[in-house]
């Protein structure tokens, strides 16, 4: 069943890169007591994800935070080292939290898995964006065409925030 507005985000443990190496962050760690924008991408460094989807959130990070967003995070079914390399290559600083959903635990539990896609070889994430307040979804959009980032881009999130 696909996640919908009013649902609580599924419990999952993401991999993140810390100053001491790979670490973990749970859904609760990410969202507890916060307003969070979480967007999912099919893969780090893929053309739409790298050149279109992520840059909009980096560009509008301050505006999103001024509208009450405490944290902006991106999730992909990639390993923590790929997500760390993507963060560094994208020069995002601390504007975006990069979450590796290595085994697709989160996206599958949320009903947002894609595939297995022949180009990727296994299940990936659909392109989505959501707003969650204290872990409860208040806005969710999923792209019908994975190569587009219109319904799930930063502009759509800004509009949803009002």
XYZ file of N, CA and C in Angstrom:
486
model
N 0.841 -1.177 0.000
C 0.000 0.000 0.000
C 0.887 1.242 0.000
N 0.541 2.194 -0.838
C 1.345 3.403 -0.942
C 1.013 4.382 0.178
N 2.030 4.975 0.709
C 1.909 6.019 1.718
C 0.949 7.097 1.217
N 0.190 7.693 2.128
C -0.702 8.785 1.754
C -0.731 9.839 2.862
N -1.286 10.994 2.527
C -1.395 12.080 3.497
C -2.155 11.567 4.715
N -1.642 11.875 5.880
C -2.224 11.436 7.145
C -1.548 10.210 7.733
N -0.770 9.501 6.901
C -0.043 8.322 7.381
C 1.229 8.723 8.116
N 1.634 7.863 9.031
C 2.930 8.018 9.687
C 3.977 7.373 8.792
N 5.139 8.015 8.684
C 6.228 7.439 7.897
C 6.630 6.093 8.490
N 6.953 5.133 7.635
C 7.349 3.819 8.146
C 8.682 3.876 8.882
N 8.812 3.004 9.868
C 10.079 2.890 10.585
C 11.116 2.282 9.648
N 12.254 2.909 9.594
C 13.356 2.402 8.776
C 14.651 2.949 9.342
N 15.745 2.320 8.983
C 17.069 2.795 9.368
C 17.856 3.081 8.106
N 18.258 4.318 7.969
C 19.040 4.762 6.823
C 20.521 4.741 7.197
N 21.365 4.643 6.207
C 22.808 4.802 6.396
C 23.153 6.245 6.033
N 24.015 6.842 6.832
C 24.495 8.205 6.579
C 26.003 8.228 6.797
N 26.636 9.199 6.199
C 28.072 9.342 6.417
C 28.282 10.373 7.520
N 29.073 10.009 8.493
C 29.408 10.911 9.598
C 30.903 11.225 9.529
N 31.354 12.086 10.407
C 32.781 12.410 10.466
C 33.617 11.179 10.823
N 32.986 10.202 11.479
C 33.681 8.977 11.889
C 33.457 7.807 10.928
N 32.807 8.058 9.793
C 32.522 6.990 8.844
C 31.025 6.704 8.791
N 30.644 5.562 8.202
C 29.226 5.243 8.069
C 28.518 5.178 9.423
N 27.327 5.761 9.438
C 26.495 5.748 10.629
C 25.067 5.444 10.241
N 24.168 5.586 11.196
C 22.766 5.289 10.949
C 21.879 6.408 11.458
N 20.717 6.537 10.813
C 19.685 7.479 11.225
C 18.346 6.798 10.989
N 17.501 6.797 11.997
C 16.182 6.193 11.845
C 15.189 7.242 11.350
N 14.055 6.763 10.907
C 12.984 7.676 10.513
C 12.640 8.592 11.679
N 12.585 8.028 12.868
C 12.272 8.813 14.055
C 13.335 9.878 14.319
N 14.625 9.514 14.167
C 15.706 10.497 14.336
C 15.512 11.675 13.381
N 15.103 11.359 12.170
C 14.943 12.379 11.128
C 13.768 13.294 11.396
N 12.653 12.735 11.888
C 11.393 13.487 11.887
C 10.840 13.889 13.247
N 11.291 13.283 14.308
C 10.689 13.519 15.619
C 10.722 15.000 16.006
N 9.537 15.569 16.176
C 9.411 16.965 16.596
C 9.786 17.977 15.527
N 9.898 17.544 14.271
C 10.349 18.435 13.197
C 9.398 18.424 12.009
N 9.491 19.474 11.228
C 8.872 19.502 9.907
C 9.984 19.194 8.923
N 9.768 18.135 8.138
C 10.809 17.621 7.253
C 10.293 17.546 5.821
N 11.132 17.966 4.892
C 10.899 17.695 3.477
C 11.811 16.536 3.121
N 11.207 15.463 2.622
C 11.957 14.287 2.202
C 11.628 14.036 0.742
N 12.666 13.982 -0.082
C 12.414 13.639 -1.470
C 13.233 12.417 -1.849
N 12.610 11.585 -2.668
C 13.238 10.344 -3.090
C 13.586 10.397 -4.559
N 14.706 9.802 -4.893
C 15.184 9.786 -6.278
C 15.548 8.355 -6.678
N 15.422 8.039 -7.977
C 15.800 6.701 -8.428
C 17.272 6.372 -8.222
N 18.143 7.374 -8.312
C 19.554 7.072 -8.098
C 20.432 8.302 -8.049
N 21.417 8.260 -7.175
C 22.419 9.319 -7.102
C 23.130 9.426 -8.445
N 23.453 10.620 -8.828
C 24.201 10.917 -10.050
C 23.431 10.642 -11.344
N 22.209 10.123 -11.287
C 21.455 9.928 -12.522
C 21.069 11.313 -13.060
N 20.894 11.451 -14.370
C 20.753 12.792 -14.960
C 19.693 13.685 -14.326
N 18.443 13.241 -14.238
C 17.391 14.098 -13.688
C 17.635 14.372 -12.207
N 18.053 13.358 -11.482
C 18.285 13.506 -10.040
C 19.399 14.518 -9.761
N 20.492 14.377 -10.489
C 21.695 15.172 -10.242
C 21.610 16.590 -10.811
N 21.004 16.730 -11.982
C 21.024 18.029 -12.658
C 19.735 18.824 -12.512
N 18.660 18.186 -12.019
C 17.386 18.880 -11.952
C 16.765 18.821 -10.554
N 16.559 17.630 -10.030
C 15.814 17.483 -8.778
C 16.581 18.046 -7.572
N 17.769 17.530 -7.310
C 18.570 17.978 -6.166
C 18.890 19.475 -6.207
N 19.342 20.025 -7.343
C 19.727 21.444 -7.350
C 18.620 22.404 -6.921
N 17.371 22.091 -7.236
C 16.274 22.963 -6.821
C 16.145 23.043 -5.308
N 16.340 21.916 -4.649
C 16.256 21.912 -3.185
C 17.454 22.631 -2.560
N 18.607 22.508 -3.173
C 19.785 23.233 -2.674
C 19.547 24.737 -2.830
N 19.087 25.132 -4.012
C 18.856 26.556 -4.303
C 17.812 27.166 -3.380
N 16.765 26.414 -3.057
C 15.658 26.958 -2.265
C 15.688 26.532 -0.796
N 16.802 25.986 -0.346
C 16.889 25.492 1.034
C 16.562 26.580 2.058
N 17.122 27.750 1.883
C 16.888 28.825 2.858
C 15.415 29.243 2.861
N 14.811 29.342 1.695
C 13.396 29.710 1.610
C 12.530 28.642 2.276
N 12.844 27.388 2.037
C 12.102 26.300 2.684
C 12.227 26.388 4.205
N 13.415 26.651 4.669
C 13.621 26.756 6.124
C 12.887 27.973 6.695
N 12.831 29.052 5.919
C 12.082 30.233 6.353
C 10.586 29.969 6.419
N 10.121 28.942 5.717
C 8.705 28.566 5.739
C 8.418 27.494 6.790
N 9.383 27.239 7.671
C 9.147 26.331 8.790
C 9.706 24.927 8.644
N 10.458 24.674 7.581
C 11.049 23.356 7.394
C 12.322 23.261 8.235
N 12.395 22.248 9.078
C 13.555 22.059 9.939
C 14.671 21.284 9.250
N 14.291 20.380 8.351
C 15.297 19.533 7.705
C 14.828 19.160 6.307
N 15.775 19.152 5.374
C 15.535 18.694 4.010
C 16.436 17.489 3.806
N 15.839 16.390 3.331
C 16.614 15.165 3.144
C 16.263 14.520 1.809
N 17.261 13.878 1.230
C 17.072 13.107 0.006
C 17.392 11.648 0.314
N 16.570 10.750 -0.236
C 16.786 9.317 -0.039
C 16.896 8.645 -1.401
N 17.827 7.701 -1.487
C 17.988 6.889 -2.692
C 18.414 5.487 -2.282
N 18.098 4.524 -3.135
C 18.527 3.151 -2.893
C 19.932 3.015 -3.485
N 20.856 3.582 -2.777
C 22.285 3.531 -3.085
C 23.007 3.248 -1.781
N 24.279 2.891 -1.863
C 25.024 2.678 -0.625
C 25.502 4.015 -0.061
N 25.915 3.997 1.174
C 26.296 5.214 1.888
C 27.494 5.909 1.239
N 28.382 5.151 0.611
C 29.560 5.753 -0.016
C 29.181 6.513 -1.282
N 28.233 5.972 -2.035
C 27.740 6.674 -3.229
C 27.007 7.951 -2.808
N 26.171 7.856 -1.781
C 25.440 9.042 -1.317
C 26.403 10.106 -0.792
N 27.449 9.688 -0.108
C 28.453 10.634 0.385
C 29.182 11.300 -0.790
N 29.543 10.526 -1.795
C 30.212 11.088 -2.973
C 29.286 12.062 -3.699
N 27.992 11.729 -3.773
C 27.027 12.612 -4.429
C 26.896 13.929 -3.664
N 26.858 13.847 -2.343
C 26.771 15.058 -1.525
C 27.988 15.942 -1.772
N 29.168 15.349 -1.757
C 30.395 16.125 -1.973
C 30.449 16.714 -3.381
N 30.077 15.935 -4.373
C 30.116 16.403 -5.761
C 29.088 17.500 -6.026
N 28.033 17.527 -5.226
C 26.956 18.497 -5.420
C 27.157 19.784 -4.636
N 28.195 19.843 -3.813
C 28.489 21.049 -3.027
C 27.264 21.564 -2.271
N 26.591 20.667 -1.570
C 25.381 21.051 -0.848
C 25.653 21.543 0.566
N 26.880 21.399 1.019
C 27.184 21.787 2.392
C 26.295 21.004 3.342
N 25.712 21.717 4.296
C 24.817 21.050 5.251
C 23.348 21.359 4.970
N 23.046 21.775 3.723
C 21.667 22.132 3.375
C 20.756 20.915 3.245
N 21.315 19.801 2.809
C 20.528 18.599 2.540
C 21.155 17.425 3.278
N 20.324 16.586 3.898
C 20.786 15.353 4.518
C 20.639 14.237 3.497
N 21.713 13.493 3.262
C 21.714 12.413 2.272
C 21.532 11.083 2.995
N 20.478 10.361 2.625
C 20.113 9.111 3.275
C 20.223 7.948 2.304
N 20.997 6.956 2.661
C 21.120 5.742 1.861
C 20.116 4.715 2.376
N 19.185 4.344 1.528
C 18.207 3.297 1.836
C 18.701 2.033 1.133
N 19.832 1.556 1.594
C 20.629 0.546 0.910
C 19.826 -0.665 0.451
N 18.949 -1.185 1.263
C 18.174 -2.380 0.922
C 16.728 -2.046 0.534
N 16.452 -0.779 0.230
C 15.105 -0.317 -0.143
C 14.083 -0.544 0.972
N 14.549 -0.601 2.208
C 13.682 -0.846 3.362
C 12.596 0.231 3.483
N 12.996 1.487 3.401
C 12.041 2.584 3.556
C 11.106 2.671 2.359
N 11.654 2.720 1.148
C 10.801 2.917 -0.032
C 9.828 1.766 -0.225
N 10.241 0.550 0.086
C 9.320 -0.579 -0.035
C 8.214 -0.490 1.023
N 8.566 -0.158 2.268
C 7.565 -0.039 3.333
C 6.583 1.097 3.055
N 7.059 2.147 2.358
C 6.207 3.286 2.019
C 5.409 3.044 0.737
N 5.653 1.923 0.057
C 4.977 1.654 -1.208
C 5.488 2.526 -2.328
N 6.719 3.002 -2.207
C 7.300 3.923 -3.185
C 8.478 3.318 -3.937
N 8.543 1.993 -3.945
C 9.597 1.319 -4.686
C 9.336 1.387 -6.184
N 10.388 1.302 -6.948
C 10.332 1.327 -8.410
C 11.134 0.151 -8.921
N 10.470 -0.731 -9.637
C 11.243 -1.796 -10.255
C 10.933 -3.167 -9.705
N 11.840 -4.076 -9.963
C 13.211 -3.789 -10.367
C 13.266 -3.205 -11.779
N 14.046 -2.165 -11.904
C 14.179 -1.455 -13.174
C 15.369 -2.016 -13.937
N 15.182 -2.393 -15.205
C 16.288 -2.975 -15.971
C 17.552 -2.108 -15.977
N 17.389 -0.803 -16.034
C 18.558 0.079 -16.086
C 19.342 0.063 -14.769
N 18.656 -0.203 -13.645
C 19.312 -0.197 -12.340
C 19.614 -1.596 -11.818
N 18.856 -2.599 -12.290
C 19.116 -3.975 -11.887
C 18.410 -4.440 -10.632
N 17.835 -3.535 -9.883
C 17.103 -3.924 -8.679
C 16.136 -2.818 -8.313
N 15.393 -3.007 -7.254
C 14.407 -2.016 -6.814
C 15.105 -0.704 -6.476
N 14.533 0.370 -6.929
C 14.979 1.729 -6.594
C 13.781 2.485 -6.036
N 13.952 3.763 -5.802
C 12.878 4.616 -5.317
C 12.182 5.288 -6.490
N 10.862 5.398 -6.381
C 10.155 6.274 -7.298
C 10.617 7.699 -6.986
N 10.410 8.601 -7.933
C 10.703 10.007 -7.664
C 9.499 10.575 -6.910
N 9.732 10.974 -5.660
C 8.650 11.500 -4.828
C 9.168 12.650 -3.986
N 8.243 13.385 -3.406
C 8.573 14.410 -2.413
C 7.427 14.450 -1.418
N 7.795 14.641 -0.156
C 6.764 14.724 0.874
C 7.166 15.729 1.935
N 6.146 16.173 2.639
C 6.342 16.995 3.832
C 5.778 16.169 4.983
N 6.537 16.044 6.053
C 6.077 15.330 7.241
C 6.262 16.218 8.454
N 5.246 16.244 9.286
C 5.317 16.980 10.550
C 5.281 15.962 11.671
N 6.370 15.902 12.421
C 6.527 14.934 13.512
C 6.235 13.513 13.026
N 6.687 13.229 11.797
C 6.566 11.883 11.248
C 5.281 11.577 10.513
N 4.340 12.521 10.471
C 3.066 12.309 9.785
C 3.071 13.080 8.464
N 2.704 12.403 7.399
C 2.730 12.993 6.063
C 1.613 14.013 5.906
N 1.991 15.250 5.527
C 1.001 16.306 5.281
C 0.904 16.650 3.800
N 1.882 16.212 3.015
C 1.884 16.417 1.559
C 2.707 15.299 0.943
N 2.224 14.776 -0.193
C 2.962 13.751 -0.910
C 2.670 13.875 -2.396
N 3.728 13.861 -3.181
C 3.606 13.847 -4.641
C 4.565 12.806 -5.192
N 4.105 12.107 -6.223
C 4.917 11.099 -6.897
C 4.880 11.415 -8.386
N 6.033 11.415 -9.013
C 6.098 11.674 -10.455
C 5.561 10.474 -11.223
N 4.757 10.743 -12.232
C 4.278 9.679 -13.109
C 5.384 9.235 -14.064
N 6.228 10.172 -14.447
C 7.349 9.895 -15.343
C 8.637 10.123 -14.563
N 9.414 9.051 -14.297
C 10.608 9.197 -13.454
C 11.643 10.205 -13.964
N 11.622 10.513 -15.257
C 12.609 11.461 -15.787
C 12.175 12.913 -15.617
N 11.060 13.144 -14.941
C 10.594 14.504 -14.662
C 10.673 14.775 -13.162
N 10.828 16.046 -12.844
C 10.845 16.446 -11.432
C 10.025 17.723 -11.268
N 8.791 17.681 -11.741
C 7.936 18.860 -11.659
C 7.024 18.808 -10.439
N 6.286 17.718 -10.273
C 5.367 17.574 -9.142
C 6.120 17.405 -7.829
N 7.415 17.022 -7.917
C 8.193 16.688 -6.722
C 9.369 17.632 -6.484
N 9.467 18.675 -7.277
C 10.577 19.609 -7.147
C 10.375 20.611 -6.030
N 11.386 21.395 -5.789
C 11.346 22.391 -4.711
C 10.213 23.389 -4.902
N 9.928 23.785 -6.148
C 8.851 24.739 -6.401
C 7.506 24.178 -5.944
N 7.253 22.891 -6.197
C 6.005 22.264 -5.768
C 5.910 22.208 -4.240
N 7.027 21.949 -3.594
C 7.038 21.913 -2.126
C 6.793 23.311 -1.559
N 7.423 24.307 -2.147
C 7.184 25.682 -1.691
C 5.710 26.064 -1.827
N 5.108 25.660 -2.934
C 3.679 25.948 -3.133
C 2.839 25.221 -2.092
N 3.175 23.969 -1.791
C 2.427 23.209 -0.792
C 2.543 23.812 0.605
N 3.685 24.437 0.877
C 3.877 25.068 2.191
C 3.129 26.392 2.309
N 2.731 26.945 1.149
C 1.956 28.188 1.143
C 2.743 29.401 1.178
